[in-house]
XYZ file of C-alpha atoms in Angstrom:
574
model
C 15.302 5.143 -31.614
C 13.312 3.097 -34.121
C 13.547 -0.266 -32.327
C 12.044 1.131 -29.123
C 8.709 2.228 -30.523
C 5.902 0.020 -29.250
C 3.513 2.541 -30.781
C 4.595 1.485 -34.290
C 2.200 -1.440 -33.792
C -0.466 1.213 -34.377
C 1.214 3.853 -36.528
C 3.539 2.239 -39.101
C 3.018 0.139 -42.219
C 0.332 -0.387 -44.829
C -1.538 -2.869 -42.624
C -1.869 -0.193 -39.940
C -3.861 2.180 -42.140
C -7.107 1.486 -40.204
C -5.267 2.131 -36.941
C -4.043 5.501 -38.181
C -7.529 6.393 -39.320
C -8.810 5.859 -35.790
C -5.960 7.946 -34.379
C -6.841 10.726 -36.832
C -10.359 10.539 -35.400
C -8.852 11.533 -32.043
C -7.555 14.708 -33.666
C -3.963 13.513 -33.983
C -1.761 14.911 -36.735
C 0.816 13.154 -38.924
C 3.548 14.898 -36.958
C 2.207 13.545 -33.670
C 2.168 10.018 -35.082
C 5.863 10.355 -35.826
C 6.585 11.229 -32.193
C 6.743 8.879 -29.174
C 3.312 8.176 -27.736
C 3.325 8.339 -23.943
C 0.551 6.791 -21.858
C -0.631 8.936 -18.951
C -2.634 6.992 -16.364
C -4.769 9.455 -14.399
C -6.572 8.084 -11.334
C -8.643 11.245 -10.824
C -12.102 10.819 -9.363
C -14.543 12.797 -7.259
C -14.618 10.181 -4.481
C -11.158 10.463 -2.926
C -9.563 13.614 -1.435
C -6.171 12.294 -2.532
C -7.349 12.246 -6.156
C -9.700 15.198 -6.503
C -6.863 17.437 -7.768
C -5.170 14.960 -10.105
C -6.591 16.450 -13.307
C -4.474 19.533 -12.652
C -1.350 17.455 -12.011
C -2.077 15.344 -15.075
C -2.216 18.450 -17.242
C 1.181 19.473 -15.864
C 2.581 16.034 -16.727
C 1.184 16.305 -20.258
C 2.701 19.778 -20.610
C 6.077 18.340 -19.640
C 5.753 15.501 -22.143
C 4.903 17.900 -24.959
C 7.758 20.242 -23.994
C 10.150 17.284 -24.338
C 8.780 16.202 -27.727
C 6.322 13.455 -26.846
C 2.592 13.009 -27.347
C 0.655 12.307 -24.134
C -2.329 9.973 -24.337
C -4.389 9.939 -21.146
C -6.628 7.194 -19.801
C -8.196 6.609 -16.363
C -7.722 4.191 -13.503
C -10.215 3.416 -10.754
C -9.661 4.068 -7.055
C -11.236 3.309 -3.689
C -11.032 5.605 -0.649
C -10.211 3.386 2.310
C -11.454 6.030 4.730
C -15.012 6.069 3.419
C -14.961 2.308 2.700
C -13.987 1.591 6.318
C -16.146 -0.514 8.651
C -18.727 -1.708 6.128
C -18.991 -4.141 3.219
C -17.140 -1.777 0.907
C -13.810 -2.448 2.605
C -13.945 -6.047 1.362
C -13.427 -4.608 -2.126
C -10.530 -2.267 -1.385
C -7.629 -4.721 -1.589
C -9.284 -6.398 -4.576
C -9.092 -3.061 -6.393
C -5.281 -3.235 -6.300
C -5.307 -6.262 -8.623
C -8.036 -4.765 -10.802
C -5.953 -1.599 -11.234
C -2.865 -3.624 -12.163
C -4.889 -5.702 -14.620
C -6.611 -2.709 -16.223
C -3.344 -0.815 -16.754
C -1.780 -3.923 -18.274
C -4.817 -4.378 -20.533
C -4.899 -0.830 -21.900
C -1.148 -0.427 -22.321
C -0.903 -3.753 -24.169
C -4.004 -3.267 -26.325
C -2.894 0.277 -27.202
C 0.906 -0.077 -27.046
C 2.471 3.118 -25.749
C 6.199 3.809 -25.929
C 6.368 4.747 -22.248
C 3.998 5.579 -19.399
C 3.518 8.050 -16.560
C 1.449 6.781 -13.626
C -0.411 9.363 -11.507
C -1.814 7.704 -8.352
C -2.107 8.878 -4.772
C -3.866 6.558 -2.346
C -3.677 3.154 -0.701
C -4.259 0.490 -3.368
C -3.790 2.668 -6.431
C -0.054 3.166 -5.908
C 0.842 -0.532 -5.476
C -1.582 -1.560 -8.227
C 0.198 0.718 -10.692
C 3.640 -0.444 -9.491
C 2.542 -4.026 -10.161
C 1.465 -2.998 -13.660
C 4.748 -1.181 -14.314
C 6.692 -4.303 -13.382
C 4.530 -6.551 -15.567
C 4.782 -4.323 -18.616
C 8.504 -3.511 -18.174
C 8.447 -0.429 -20.394
C 9.881 3.002 -19.557
C 7.752 4.207 -16.642
C 7.717 6.890 -13.976
C 5.385 7.933 -11.144
C 4.246 11.238 -9.728
C 1.857 10.929 -6.819
C -0.762 13.422 -5.690
C 1.054 14.400 -2.504
C -0.002 14.498 1.136
C -2.808 16.516 2.659
C -1.879 19.271 5.096
C -2.572 18.388 8.739
C -5.675 19.889 10.275
C -5.888 21.908 13.464
C -8.240 21.452 16.402
C -7.699 24.127 19.013
C -3.926 24.377 19.328
C -3.346 20.776 18.273
C -2.439 19.612 14.776
C -4.535 16.594 13.828
C -5.013 13.979 11.114
C -7.646 11.432 10.181
C -6.416 8.908 12.752
C -7.186 11.421 15.498
C -10.777 11.626 14.296
C -11.269 7.862 14.395
C -9.981 7.916 17.966
C -12.266 10.854 18.761
C -15.199 8.641 17.675
C -14.173 6.159 20.359
C -13.842 8.960 22.875
C -17.350 10.145 22.017
C -18.764 6.632 22.374
C -17.249 6.380 25.856
C -18.576 9.809 26.887
C -15.216 11.583 26.968
C -16.314 14.170 24.403
C -19.717 15.303 23.151
C -21.216 14.824 19.707
C -20.898 18.576 19.139
C -17.177 18.349 19.844
C -16.920 15.359 17.527
C -18.588 17.409 14.793
C -15.915 20.080 15.179
C -13.223 17.389 14.901
C -14.826 16.205 11.641
C -14.477 19.626 10.064
C -10.897 20.095 11.256
C -9.044 16.871 10.448
C -8.946 16.897 6.624
C -8.480 20.526 5.538
C -7.137 20.105 1.965
C -6.915 17.713 -0.947
C -4.196 15.060 -0.865
C -3.557 11.698 0.757
C -4.328 11.714 4.495
C -1.633 13.599 6.362
C -0.010 10.929 8.560
C 2.315 8.044 7.773
C -0.666 5.923 6.818
C -0.742 3.463 3.921
C -1.121 5.997 1.109
C 1.807 8.170 2.150
C 3.874 5.116 3.045
C 3.489 3.709 -0.470
C 4.113 7.100 -2.083
C 7.344 7.406 -0.079
C 8.407 3.861 -0.957
C 7.813 4.536 -4.655
C 10.306 7.387 -4.376
C 12.719 5.266 -2.310
C 12.531 2.527 -4.955
C 13.662 5.057 -7.540
C 10.433 5.084 -9.562
C 9.604 8.743 -8.840
C 11.568 11.975 -8.700
C 12.768 13.339 -5.320
C 9.936 14.986 -3.407
C 7.186 12.904 -4.961
C 6.450 11.194 -1.642
C 6.396 14.271 0.595
C 5.719 17.575 -1.201
C 2.208 18.642 -0.071
C -0.589 18.312 -2.603
C -1.455 22.007 -2.505
C 2.042 23.380 -3.180
C 3.182 24.813 -6.498
C 6.310 22.684 -6.128
C 4.181 19.624 -6.851
C 2.966 21.150 -10.123
C 6.567 21.803 -11.118
C 7.424 18.245 -10.099
C 4.648 16.957 -12.372
C 6.058 18.912 -15.342
C 9.554 17.613 -14.574
C 8.129 14.096 -14.470
C 6.585 14.532 -17.899
C 9.919 15.667 -19.292
C 11.834 12.920 -17.479
C 9.789 10.106 -19.044
C 11.042 11.211 -22.440
C 14.623 10.867 -21.224
C 13.892 7.359 -19.913
C 12.331 6.468 -23.269
C 15.284 7.760 -25.272
C 17.729 5.826 -23.072
C 15.605 2.683 -23.134
C 15.419 2.454 -19.333
C 12.512 0.179 -18.381
C 10.696 -0.302 -15.080
C 12.321 -3.577 -14.051
C 15.777 -2.131 -14.694
C 14.976 0.196 -11.784
C 12.711 -2.110 -9.726
C 15.521 -4.531 -8.879
C 16.099 -6.642 -5.785
C 18.228 -3.827 -4.358
C 15.518 -1.250 -5.092
C 12.903 -3.324 -3.273
C 15.231 -3.827 -0.316
C 15.967 -0.078 -0.308
C 12.240 0.598 -0.130
C 11.825 -1.817 2.782
C 14.786 -0.200 4.585
C 13.146 3.213 4.220
C 9.842 1.712 5.360
C 11.496 0.475 8.564
C 13.212 3.838 9.102
C 9.907 5.688 8.676
C 7.783 3.299 10.741
C 5.344 2.998 7.846
C 2.033 1.209 7.472
C 1.813 -2.555 8.010
C 0.026 -2.686 4.658
C 3.334 -1.896 2.961
C 4.460 -5.445 3.777
C 1.473 -6.868 1.907
C 1.987 -4.585 -1.075
C 5.760 -4.967 -1.353
C 5.397 -8.763 -1.307
C 2.998 -8.518 -4.271
C 5.084 -5.904 -6.137
C 8.290 -7.908 -5.679
C 6.677 -10.989 -7.207
C 5.689 -8.983 -10.275
C 9.352 -7.956 -10.535
C 10.416 -11.597 -10.472
C 11.921 -11.306 -6.999
C 10.388 -13.631 -4.363
C 10.573 -11.342 -1.330
C 9.551 -13.189 1.857
C 8.336 -12.169 5.302
C 11.499 -13.725 6.742
C 13.604 -11.414 4.601
C 11.491 -8.442 5.679
C 12.051 -9.510 9.292
C 15.816 -9.602 8.708
C 15.687 -6.109 7.173
C 13.689 -4.841 10.154
C 16.056 -6.365 12.694
C 19.042 -4.364 11.432
C 17.472 -1.116 10.203
C 17.125 1.729 12.741
C 13.839 3.590 13.061
C 14.793 7.191 12.328
C 11.324 8.799 12.225
C 8.218 8.653 14.386
C 5.383 10.229 12.434
C 1.644 10.552 13.022
C -0.148 8.377 14.179
C 2.842 7.486 16.393
C 3.479 11.182 17.179
C 2.368 14.716 16.324
C 4.908 14.996 13.467
C 3.402 14.886 9.970
C 4.569 14.168 6.419
C 4.765 17.898 5.730
C 7.331 18.207 8.542
C 9.391 15.424 6.956
C 9.256 17.263 3.636
C 10.695 20.416 5.227
C 13.845 18.556 6.316
C 14.539 16.974 2.940
C 12.003 14.155 2.795
C 12.930 10.684 1.590
C 16.290 11.783 0.185
C 17.352 12.851 3.687
C 16.161 9.566 5.187
C 18.094 7.612 2.558
C 21.179 9.795 3.054
C 21.149 8.974 6.771
C 20.629 5.269 6.114
C 23.524 5.373 3.643
C 25.815 6.567 6.452
C 24.975 3.320 8.238
C 25.460 1.337 5.010
C 21.786 0.364 5.029
C 20.853 1.247 1.431
C 22.306 0.312 -1.932
C 23.425 3.659 -3.340
C 24.466 2.283 -6.732
C 20.958 1.288 -7.731
C 19.508 3.252 -10.653
C 16.519 5.558 -10.344
C 14.488 7.591 -12.826
C 17.050 10.412 -12.478
C 20.406 8.660 -12.116
C 21.701 6.557 -9.238
C 20.573 6.794 -5.629
C 24.105 7.965 -4.858
C 23.715 10.918 -7.230
C 20.334 11.692 -5.695
C 21.597 11.915 -2.105
C 25.072 13.370 -2.682
C 25.439 16.536 -0.622
C 22.365 15.784 1.490
C 23.322 16.083 5.183
C 20.795 13.448 6.239
C 19.243 13.661 9.704
C 18.112 16.983 11.140
C 18.209 15.485 14.645
C 14.533 15.922 15.493
C 12.227 14.777 12.697
C 14.892 12.458 11.295
C 17.116 11.089 14.047
C 20.777 10.235 13.299
C 21.418 6.515 12.846
C 23.650 6.637 15.926
C 20.725 7.850 18.070
C 17.554 6.406 16.520
C 14.079 6.088 18.012
C 14.782 2.343 17.992
C 17.707 0.213 16.876
C 15.386 -1.899 14.756
C 12.645 -1.032 12.295
C 9.216 0.471 12.869
C 7.531 -2.719 11.608
C 8.030 -6.188 13.058
C 7.236 -9.667 11.747
C 5.928 -11.973 14.476
C 5.878 -15.761 14.298
C 4.883 -18.547 16.669
C 2.252 -21.261 16.856
C -0.455 -18.674 16.174
C 1.328 -17.242 13.117
C 3.474 -19.944 11.571
C 3.707 -18.035 8.285
C 3.987 -14.652 9.981
C 2.048 -11.634 11.227
C 2.836 -7.904 11.187
C 2.720 -5.163 13.823
C 3.558 -1.455 13.610
C 6.092 -1.729 16.432
C 7.034 1.927 16.278
C 3.485 2.944 17.304
C 3.170 0.544 20.266
C 3.411 1.894 23.806
C 6.339 0.528 25.863
C 4.007 -1.156 28.366
C 2.346 -3.132 25.540
C 5.492 -4.500 23.901
C 4.880 -7.719 25.818
C 1.306 -8.584 26.734
C -0.492 -11.738 27.848
C -4.245 -11.789 28.270
C -7.502 -13.662 27.732
C -8.848 -13.948 24.194
C -12.070 -12.176 23.286
C -13.022 -13.902 20.060
C -15.071 -12.412 17.204
C -15.780 -13.822 13.758
C -16.117 -10.440 12.035
C -15.137 -6.807 12.408
C -18.774 -5.861 13.054
C -19.008 -8.194 16.061
C -15.797 -6.817 17.544
C -16.744 -3.179 16.951
C -20.161 -3.684 18.561
C -18.541 -5.200 21.657
C -15.965 -2.407 21.934
C -18.531 0.401 21.679
C -20.801 -1.455 24.122
C -18.062 -1.399 26.745
C -17.663 -5.184 26.802
C -13.865 -5.163 26.434
C -11.851 -5.101 29.644
C -8.337 -4.014 30.498
C -5.922 -6.857 29.740
C -7.996 -8.493 27.002
C -6.670 -9.682 23.645
C -9.274 -9.013 20.951
C -9.233 -11.671 18.217
C -10.942 -10.839 14.913
C -10.893 -13.782 12.513
C -12.387 -14.762 9.149
C -11.274 -11.375 7.797
C -8.321 -12.711 5.766
C -7.951 -12.715 1.962
C -10.191 -15.773 1.584
C -12.168 -15.538 4.808
C -13.407 -11.954 4.434
C -13.058 -12.266 1.594
C -10.973 -9.225 0.736
C -8.864 -8.851 3.906
C -10.595 -5.786 5.286
C -8.593 -2.957 6.808
C -9.950 -2.247 10.287
C -9.304 1.207 11.704
C -12.573 1.547 13.593
C -11.937 -1.109 16.295
C -8.311 -0.124 16.870
C -9.144 3.579 17.057
C -12.108 2.940 19.335
C -9.830 1.045 21.731
C -7.350 3.957 21.675
C -10.074 6.583 22.017
C -11.457 4.801 25.068
C -8.015 4.795 26.669
C -7.589 1.007 26.401
C -4.551 1.052 24.101
C -2.344 0.843 27.200
C -3.872 -2.481 28.237
C -5.614 -4.199 25.292
C -4.080 -5.955 22.272
C -5.784 -6.866 18.992
C -4.904 -9.629 16.547
C -6.511 -10.493 13.207
C -6.025 -12.432 9.996
C -7.299 -9.255 8.311
C -5.488 -5.924 8.102
C -5.138 -2.796 10.167
C -5.033 0.710 8.731
C -1.754 2.579 8.495
C -3.448 5.076 10.800
C -3.567 2.435 13.536
C -1.442 2.662 16.656
C -1.148 0.341 19.613
C -0.566 -3.401 19.934
C -2.493 -4.315 16.781
C -1.174 -7.425 15.038
C -2.476 -8.108 11.533
C -1.944 -10.491 8.592
C -1.977 -13.551 10.871
C -1.078 -16.489 8.602
C -2.387 -19.055 7.986
C -5.752 -17.346 8.163
C -8.804 -18.894 9.812
C -10.428 -19.789 6.479
C -7.298 -21.746 5.535
C -7.327 -23.762 8.764
C -4.894 -21.568 10.678
C -4.646 -21.913 14.465
C -6.546 -18.639 14.835
C -9.665 -20.680 13.897
C -9.150 -22.855 16.977
C -9.025 -20.085 19.603
C -11.732 -20.231 22.270
C -13.013 -17.417 24.438
C -10.629 -16.726 27.371
C -7.719 -18.728 25.940
C -4.419 -17.143 26.971
C -2.532 -15.320 24.182
C 0.905 -13.709 24.390
C 2.046 -10.914 22.092
C 5.825 -10.586 22.576
C 7.080 -7.986 20.110
C 10.750 -7.871 21.245
C 10.980 -11.659 20.849
C 8.908 -11.543 17.635
C 6.465 -14.120 19.021
C 2.688 -14.553 18.796
C 1.637 -17.497 20.939
C -1.595 -19.251 21.828
C -0.872 -20.614 25.321
C -2.937 -23.793 25.010
C -1.523 -27.328 25.156
C -1.219 -29.129 21.850
C -3.301 -32.074 23.049
C -6.134 -29.741 24.003
C -5.993 -28.054 20.597
C -5.950 -31.378 18.763
C -9.280 -32.253 20.370
C -10.937 -29.027 19.203
C -12.929 -28.399 16.045
C -12.137 -25.185 14.139
C -14.654 -22.374 14.090
C -16.872 -22.468 11.020
C -16.604 -19.864 8.307
C -19.699 -17.626 8.473
C -22.242 -17.865 5.656
C -21.493 -15.454 2.811
C -23.313 -14.569 -0.394
C -20.457 -14.161 -2.870
C -20.822 -13.077 -6.456
C -18.953 -11.037 -9.044
C -15.405 -9.830 -8.454
C -15.395 -10.683 -4.745
C -16.252 -14.324 -5.506
C -13.464 -14.443 -8.072
C -11.007 -12.960 -5.583
C -12.022 -15.471 -2.903
C -11.287 -18.375 -5.228
C -7.917 -17.019 -6.381
C -6.562 -15.062 -3.406
C -3.071 -15.980 -2.275
C -1.920 -15.963 1.353
C -1.114 -12.621 2.963
C 2.388 -14.036 3.451
C 2.747 -13.828 -0.347
C 0.969 -10.513 -0.889
C -2.706 -11.588 -1.046
C -2.942 -11.019 -4.778
C -5.009 -13.041 -7.239
C -2.547 -15.872 -7.719
C -1.726 -16.401 -11.385
C -0.563 -19.965 -10.692
C -4.072 -20.799 -9.520
C -5.471 -19.174 -12.646
C -3.247 -21.410 -14.786
C -4.362 -24.452 -12.816
C -8.009 -23.506 -13.431
C -7.320 -23.096 -17.145
C -5.544 -26.470 -17.310
C -8.514 -28.105 -15.583
C -10.942 -26.494 -18.033
C -8.934 -27.697 -21.044
C -8.721 -31.202 -19.590
C -12.491 -31.250 -19.073
C -13.047 -30.079 -22.649
C -10.882 -32.884 -24.002
C -12.757 -35.459 -21.928
C -15.992 -34.073 -23.307
C -14.796 -34.457 -26.897
C -14.339 -30.719 -27.530
C -10.558 -30.700 -27.852
């Protein structure tokens, strides 16, 4: 397929003699240069449990590529562990890494043009960053993720990382001892893989499969199973088929594919972060997904699963009843997915044909779901005119509607200190502001305050709202992504201590119960002093609203470039 070879930019013609010389220096042979060159993006590092085993999976992918006649060419991608970045300055950099990953993949795969690419991510920002890159490049592409961690066991109870964060709150309130907490620490994360619940990493891995960009099982087969090694080899072979057929990423990542992924997200009750990431991914695909559209999808998609942290059911349990294919098969019965959309191995219809769908326990039938609407909800109102997100499927019934006095904090640290000091009372609404994309900057994910509230037994009576983010491991009435954010002049910047706030999830409302004339007389809270430099300063100046995905907005970059050129002309340097 001569016209499909991007790699000929390096390997063919007299003018490419220096290029070939450099490829020979890698140990390549003439025969290899005649074959398709396949990029293999390996996000292995020794920092993240979800990535510590990826060298082994990468080797399996490369074996599959070679078996199918291609030449794998591996290069790395960075990654940040949200768990160890949590509750300190490092979390400001986590979301930023998503854009850096997308940019770096685009850079390498354009500078060294490969004929196709296999992406091997696992955790929170790495998966969406690579999906953004795949959409930008629009070459044959496929994903195989690292797979979920097995759940741990503490006594007779199966546990995950979210349980440990809540145990920290329990320890702070004297419910358990530090010795008991130490035992929890050793029990919760027993293997490699992405943390075992339906947190952000596993949500995005599952949505990659639902979108059709990975083979069946990629989202749910445990990291430690031999089946995942076989899946990696199959993925390596499959990319060669996609290359030969000329099937590119955006031919799969269509509007219907993105809507399918959001349907599955609602059925699973996935992480609120998926909303942020899918908004950004959709824009790279040329499809302007909106929070209003996500709200419409949620309103008519049944929640079929209730997984940890909303229950004691884990991703491994979902895998044993057919995983994402079974969820999609059940949604198809309700006409809630587009079955004609292509995937990396045929149509979605071909993928789910013969799958019985719901098992009745882990996956409920669409006629008897956990809820008639999705596990995520978009809230609007005077406090969130552009939207906010809550993991509705993990909220207790008594907290679906809650009105209480605001307890206002201008950073996560202030809120966490107050929670652990016992200064939060039953009925309060904790407000954490200036943690948005621009205000943080970096839109920190905040699992510590939400878990501390749950661990102290306050999740039945206390709500939290923020212009930042909450972890996928969060449960309870925790409303994130409040837009406009405080740093952009959103109403959240005008909240005073003890103002009345209503969180009404069934009505999809987030309301500050203060008269408009009173608000008009107020001054907004001032953005705290920050010492910004390097990548975080660049992100702050370019970050888009969370309602659009909180990515580094390329329109703003173009505007900056236009301004620079105009200034140069005025200065006589045109």
